[in-house]
Amino acid sequence: MSSLGKFPVLSKEGSENVVDISAFFYQVFRSQLSISSVSDQDAGRAGLQPVSRWKAYGLNGYPGFIFIQNPFLPGCQRHWVKQCLKLYTQKPNVCNLDLHMAPEKTADLWGQSKEKLRRKGSSKCEPRSLLEKLRWVTLGYHYNWDTKKYSANHHTPFPSDLAFLSEQVAAACGFRGFQAQAGILNYYHFDSSLGIHVDESELDHSRPLLSFSFGQSSIFLLGGLKREEAPTAMFMHSGDIMVMSGFSRLLYHAVPRVLPNPEGTALPSCLDQALSSDLPVGSVIEHSSDEDWQVCAKYLQSSRINMTIRQVLAEGQKFPEESGTNTESRAPSEDSHHQENSRAKRHKPNIDS
């Protein structure tokens, strides 16, 4: 078992040491992936290593839960970080800042923030840029934080590059035909947390929930079918992917804490790696300019970005007829997301890890 290396499981008693797999053999096992479902070429086009090289693990007692340790090719995480900060924040996508700012003020968060971020020092007294005030962005079918529902009337095109990435990961985990229909991007800082919750608003629970993490590290709690069940804790580091499917699809989970990456450097070394100049034909990965990456790197020095992707509807399924007022028009309340420390606004725990 020691050949499996290290899996970042913490004890249920709360120890914050990464446990060697050989000492935790009763809980962790190597997950079998569907290597033939994703060609090496398609994996490369998504910025991923060949599936045969992925280190994927499961946990006894949590069937359907898969933890994949950073399967990204060198430099490819940078693409997804830049997309989350520069592209996916653009309209028609929806973000928390839309709740109290005029549309023209949130049309270009990147453009309004990049110089302030680039010049940012270490003082906590400096005013935050709009990107630093960002808490969530929704893609595809836009989640309504008040009704906790999706709606056919509130939908915008899902990013094609992120859909391609999600399809490859889902296929490798045995879910060929997965359709990326909705995404929630979470933007965490060191004082951020996410309370215990379950993702159940999708109409089709037979498809997995995919979670991608970039930047600083966090503690992730995986609980049970009931809120009061004791969770298992684990670290999530930059590039790690989690898949919740089957029995584990509707388990309670939370992110109680964001932590500096364990290497003790401003950014984890996997984000310092340069992207190959020879990208495969059809790659969805794009090179980031040095100027753009400078802004992204500055942001990530105190932040973590998480993308969760879901399929909302089964093939051929439709939303039920809605009666009364159009749910799309109901804006989510300002306190519908992260929980932060007492100096910041407190938010209700809600969807996503």
PDB file of C-alpha atoms in Angstrom, residues 140-297:
ATOM      1  CA  GLY A 140     -24.948  28.067 -17.818  1.00  0.00           C
ATOM      2  CA  TYR A 141     -28.143  27.508 -15.850  1.00  0.00           C
ATOM      3  CA  HIS A 142     -27.825  30.215 -13.212  1.00  0.00           C
ATOM      4  CA  TYR A 143     -28.494  29.033  -9.701  1.00  0.00           C
ATOM      5  CA  ASN A 144     -31.047  31.140  -7.817  1.00  0.00           C
ATOM      6  CA  TRP A 145     -29.683  31.545  -4.297  1.00  0.00           C
ATOM      7  CA  ASP A 146     -33.078  32.473  -2.817  1.00  0.00           C
ATOM      8  CA  THR A 147     -35.279  29.776  -4.344  1.00  0.00           C
ATOM      9  CA  LYS A 148     -32.422  27.233  -4.492  1.00  0.00           C
ATOM     10  CA  LYS A 149     -33.570  26.274  -7.970  1.00  0.00           C
ATOM     11  CA  TYR A 150     -32.476  26.453 -11.577  1.00  0.00           C
ATOM     12  CA  SER A 151     -34.788  27.778 -14.271  1.00  0.00           C
ATOM     13  CA  ALA A 152     -35.144  27.309 -18.016  1.00  0.00           C
ATOM     14  CA  ASN A 153     -35.636  31.069 -18.244  1.00  0.00           C
ATOM     15  CA  HIS A 154     -32.300  31.948 -16.674  1.00  0.00           C
ATOM     16  CA  HIS A 155     -29.667  30.364 -18.854  1.00  0.00           C
ATOM     17  CA  THR A 156     -26.663  31.599 -20.820  1.00  0.00           C
ATOM     18  CA  PRO A 157     -24.166  29.636 -22.941  1.00  0.00           C
ATOM     19  CA  PHE A 158     -21.807  27.439 -20.924  1.00  0.00           C
ATOM     20  CA  PRO A 159     -18.080  28.030 -21.688  1.00  0.00           C
ATOM     21  CA  SER A 160     -16.966  25.496 -24.284  1.00  0.00           C
ATOM     22  CA  ASP A 161     -13.440  25.045 -22.860  1.00  0.00           C
ATOM     23  CA  LEU A 162     -14.733  24.286 -19.376  1.00  0.00           C
ATOM     24  CA  ALA A 163     -17.355  21.927 -20.797  1.00  0.00           C
ATOM     25  CA  PHE A 164     -14.617  20.008 -22.630  1.00  0.00           C
ATOM     26  CA  LEU A 165     -12.476  19.714 -19.484  1.00  0.00           C
ATOM     27  CA  SER A 166     -15.475  18.513 -17.469  1.00  0.00           C
ATOM     28  CA  GLU A 167     -16.453  15.940 -20.081  1.00  0.00           C
ATOM     29  CA  GLN A 168     -12.975  14.367 -20.027  1.00  0.00           C
ATOM     30  CA  VAL A 169     -12.842  14.149 -16.225  1.00  0.00           C
ATOM     31  CA  ALA A 170     -16.366  12.730 -16.023  1.00  0.00           C
ATOM     32  CA  ALA A 171     -15.625  10.147 -18.724  1.00  0.00           C
ATOM     33  CA  ALA A 172     -12.445   9.059 -16.954  1.00  0.00           C
ATOM     34  CA  CYS A 173     -14.550   8.444 -13.838  1.00  0.00           C
ATOM     35  CA  GLY A 174     -17.052   6.311 -15.733  1.00  0.00           C
ATOM     36  CA  PHE A 175     -19.579   8.959 -16.769  1.00  0.00           C
ATOM     37  CA  ARG A 176     -19.383   9.192 -20.541  1.00  0.00           C
ATOM     38  CA  GLY A 177     -21.947  11.556 -21.993  1.00  0.00           C
ATOM     39  CA  PHE A 178     -21.792  13.951 -19.053  1.00  0.00           C
ATOM     40  CA  GLN A 179     -23.126  17.376 -20.020  1.00  0.00           C
ATOM     41  CA  ALA A 180     -21.723  20.438 -18.262  1.00  0.00           C
ATOM     42  CA  GLN A 181     -24.867  22.526 -17.883  1.00  0.00           C
ATOM     43  CA  ALA A 182     -24.250  24.669 -14.790  1.00  0.00           C
ATOM     44  CA  GLY A 183     -21.218  25.944 -12.970  1.00  0.00           C
ATOM     45  CA  ILE A 184     -20.651  27.790  -9.716  1.00  0.00           C
ATOM     46  CA  LEU A 185     -17.285  29.430  -9.274  1.00  0.00           C
ATOM     47  CA  ASN A 186     -16.311  30.221  -5.676  1.00  0.00           C
ATOM     48  CA  TYR A 187     -13.669  32.805  -4.800  1.00  0.00           C
ATOM     49  CA  TYR A 188     -12.180  32.286  -1.321  1.00  0.00           C
ATOM     50  CA  HIS A 189      -9.719  34.286   0.758  1.00  0.00           C
ATOM     51  CA  PHE A 190      -7.928  33.308   3.955  1.00  0.00           C
ATOM     52  CA  ASP A 191     -10.863  34.571   6.042  1.00  0.00           C
ATOM     53  CA  SER A 192     -13.462  32.685   3.966  1.00  0.00           C
ATOM     54  CA  SER A 193     -15.300  29.482   4.721  1.00  0.00           C
ATOM     55  CA  LEU A 194     -18.289  27.573   3.405  1.00  0.00           C
ATOM     56  CA  GLY A 195     -20.795  26.038   5.774  1.00  0.00           C
ATOM     57  CA  ILE A 196     -22.110  22.503   5.679  1.00  0.00           C
ATOM     58  CA  HIS A 197     -24.593  21.878   2.878  1.00  0.00           C
ATOM     59  CA  VAL A 198     -25.695  19.381   0.250  1.00  0.00           C
ATOM     60  CA  ASP A 199     -25.969  20.002  -3.515  1.00  0.00           C
ATOM     61  CA  GLU A 200     -29.421  18.724  -4.371  1.00  0.00           C
ATOM     62  CA  SER A 201     -30.974  21.400  -6.606  1.00  0.00           C
ATOM     63  CA  GLU A 202     -30.078  19.646  -9.844  1.00  0.00           C
ATOM     64  CA  LEU A 203     -32.956  17.602 -11.243  1.00  0.00           C
ATOM     65  CA  ASP A 204     -30.652  14.738 -12.241  1.00  0.00           C
ATOM     66  CA  HIS A 205     -28.604  13.262  -9.382  1.00  0.00           C
ATOM     67  CA  SER A 206     -27.366  10.323 -11.431  1.00  0.00           C
ATOM     68  CA  ARG A 207     -24.582  12.501 -12.866  1.00  0.00           C
ATOM     69  CA  PRO A 208     -21.559  13.526 -10.794  1.00  0.00           C
ATOM     70  CA  LEU A 209     -20.596  16.814  -9.208  1.00  0.00           C
ATOM     71  CA  LEU A 210     -17.107  17.860 -10.338  1.00  0.00           C
ATOM     72  CA  SER A 211     -14.951  20.153  -8.207  1.00  0.00           C
ATOM     73  CA  PHE A 212     -11.674  21.794  -9.331  1.00  0.00           C
ATOM     74  CA  SER A 213      -9.388  23.780  -6.988  1.00  0.00           C
ATOM     75  CA  PHE A 214      -6.681  26.324  -7.796  1.00  0.00           C
ATOM     76  CA  GLY A 215      -4.433  28.529  -5.689  1.00  0.00           C
ATOM     77  CA  GLN A 216      -4.110  28.266  -1.930  1.00  0.00           C
ATOM     78  CA  SER A 217      -5.117  25.127  -0.043  1.00  0.00           C
ATOM     79  CA  SER A 218      -8.187  24.336   2.028  1.00  0.00           C
ATOM     80  CA  ILE A 219      -9.656  21.787   4.393  1.00  0.00           C
ATOM     81  CA  PHE A 220     -12.627  19.912   2.942  1.00  0.00           C
ATOM     82  CA  LEU A 221     -15.116  18.082   5.169  1.00  0.00           C
ATOM     83  CA  LEU A 222     -17.024  15.159   3.690  1.00  0.00           C
ATOM     84  CA  GLY A 223     -19.975  14.176   5.834  1.00  0.00           C
ATOM     85  CA  GLY A 224     -22.925  11.830   5.546  1.00  0.00           C
ATOM     86  CA  LEU A 225     -26.520  11.820   4.385  1.00  0.00           C
ATOM     87  CA  LYS A 226     -27.493  13.593   7.611  1.00  0.00           C
ATOM     88  CA  ARG A 227     -26.107  16.914   8.751  1.00  0.00           C
ATOM     89  CA  GLU A 228     -25.115  15.602  12.183  1.00  0.00           C
ATOM     90  CA  GLU A 229     -22.929  12.738  10.923  1.00  0.00           C
ATOM     91  CA  ALA A 230     -19.236  13.192  11.763  1.00  0.00           C
ATOM     92  CA  PRO A 231     -17.257  14.188   8.649  1.00  0.00           C
ATOM     93  CA  THR A 232     -13.900  13.036   7.335  1.00  0.00           C
ATOM     94  CA  ALA A 233     -11.487  15.901   6.684  1.00  0.00           C
ATOM     95  CA  MET A 234      -8.934  16.179   3.922  1.00  0.00           C
ATOM     96  CA  PHE A 235      -6.704  18.772   2.320  1.00  0.00           C
ATOM     97  CA  MET A 236      -7.389  20.146  -1.134  1.00  0.00           C
ATOM     98  CA  HIS A 237      -4.403  21.631  -2.923  1.00  0.00           C
ATOM     99  CA  SER A 238      -4.025  23.468  -6.193  1.00  0.00           C
ATOM    100  CA  GLY A 239      -4.946  21.296  -9.170  1.00  0.00           C
ATOM    101  CA  ASP A 240      -6.821  18.684  -7.136  1.00  0.00           C
ATOM    102  CA  ILE A 241     -10.150  17.412  -8.464  1.00  0.00           C
ATOM    103  CA  MET A 242     -12.972  15.831  -6.493  1.00  0.00           C
ATOM    104  CA  VAL A 243     -15.847  13.850  -7.965  1.00  0.00           C
ATOM    105  CA  MET A 244     -19.006  13.185  -5.972  1.00  0.00           C
ATOM    106  CA  SER A 245     -21.251  10.565  -7.564  1.00  0.00           C
ATOM    107  CA  GLY A 246     -23.632   7.759  -6.667  1.00  0.00           C
ATOM    108  CA  PHE A 247     -24.086   7.472  -2.908  1.00  0.00           C
ATOM    109  CA  SER A 248     -21.684  10.380  -2.355  1.00  0.00           C
ATOM    110  CA  ARG A 249     -23.525  12.743  -4.706  1.00  0.00           C
ATOM    111  CA  LEU A 250     -25.902  13.908  -1.961  1.00  0.00           C
ATOM    112  CA  LEU A 251     -23.555  13.900   1.021  1.00  0.00           C
ATOM    113  CA  TYR A 252     -23.168  16.944   3.240  1.00  0.00           C
ATOM    114  CA  HIS A 253     -19.852  18.732   2.883  1.00  0.00           C
ATOM    115  CA  ALA A 254     -18.147  21.985   3.854  1.00  0.00           C
ATOM    116  CA  VAL A 255     -14.978  24.066   3.548  1.00  0.00           C
ATOM    117  CA  PRO A 256     -14.244  25.358   7.059  1.00  0.00           C
ATOM    118  CA  ARG A 257     -10.863  26.877   6.357  1.00  0.00           C
ATOM    119  CA  VAL A 258      -8.550  28.166   3.630  1.00  0.00           C
ATOM    120  CA  LEU A 259      -4.839  27.650   4.333  1.00  0.00           C
ATOM    121  CA  PRO A 260      -1.529  28.799   2.843  1.00  0.00           C
ATOM    122  CA  ASN A 261      -0.151  26.149   0.535  1.00  0.00           C
ATOM    123  CA  PRO A 262       2.047  23.650   2.418  1.00  0.00           C
ATOM    124  CA  GLU A 263       5.205  24.501   0.487  1.00  0.00           C
ATOM    125  CA  GLY A 264       5.485  27.765   2.417  1.00  0.00           C
ATOM    126  CA  THR A 265       5.858  29.812  -0.764  1.00  0.00           C
ATOM    127  CA  ALA A 266       3.602  32.595  -2.069  1.00  0.00           C
ATOM    128  CA  LEU A 267       2.189  30.180  -4.655  1.00  0.00           C
ATOM    129  CA  PRO A 268       2.430  26.397  -4.940  1.00  0.00           C
ATOM    130  CA  SER A 269       5.193  25.285  -7.286  1.00  0.00           C
ATOM    131  CA  CYS A 270       2.695  23.738  -9.726  1.00  0.00           C
ATOM    132  CA  LEU A 271       1.569  27.286 -10.582  1.00  0.00           C
ATOM    133  CA  ASP A 272       5.122  28.409 -11.291  1.00  0.00           C
ATOM    134  CA  GLN A 273       5.478  25.907 -14.123  1.00  0.00           C
ATOM    135  CA  ALA A 274       5.526  27.319 -17.636  1.00  0.00           C
ATOM    136  CA  LEU A 275       3.097  26.150 -20.282  1.00  0.00           C
ATOM    137  CA  SER A 276       4.577  24.240 -23.196  1.00  0.00           C
ATOM    138  CA  SER A 277       4.925  26.308 -26.355  1.00  0.00           C
ATOM    139  CA  ASP A 278       3.819  23.283 -28.381  1.00  0.00           C
ATOM    140  CA  LEU A 279       0.131  22.829 -27.559  1.00  0.00           C
ATOM    141  CA  PRO A 280      -1.739  19.970 -29.274  1.00  0.00           C
ATOM    142  CA  VAL A 281      -4.047  20.683 -32.188  1.00  0.00           C
ATOM    143  CA  GLY A 282      -7.501  21.517 -30.902  1.00  0.00           C
ATOM    144  CA  SER A 283      -6.290  22.379 -27.403  1.00  0.00           C
ATOM    145  CA  VAL A 284      -8.692  24.468 -25.318  1.00  0.00           C
ATOM    146  CA  ILE A 285      -5.703  25.739 -23.323  1.00  0.00           C
ATOM    147  CA  GLU A 286      -4.455  29.215 -24.208  1.00  0.00           C
ATOM    148  CA  HIS A 287      -1.172  30.866 -23.329  1.00  0.00           C
ATOM    149  CA  SER A 288      -1.426  33.632 -20.737  1.00  0.00           C
ATOM    150  CA  SER A 289       0.588  36.789 -21.245  1.00  0.00           C
ATOM    151  CA  ASP A 290       3.148  37.607 -18.581  1.00  0.00           C
ATOM    152  CA  GLU A 291       1.095  40.691 -17.733  1.00  0.00           C
ATOM    153  CA  ASP A 292      -2.090  38.685 -17.209  1.00  0.00           C
ATOM    154  CA  TRP A 293      -0.361  36.030 -15.127  1.00  0.00           C
ATOM    155  CA  GLN A 294       1.215  38.698 -12.930  1.00  0.00           C
ATOM    156  CA  VAL A 295      -2.299  39.850 -12.001  1.00  0.00           C
ATOM    157  CA  CYS A 296      -3.539  36.273 -11.466  1.00  0.00           C
ATOM    158  CA  ALA A 297      -0.535  35.374  -9.321  1.00  0.00           C
TER     159      ALA A 297
END
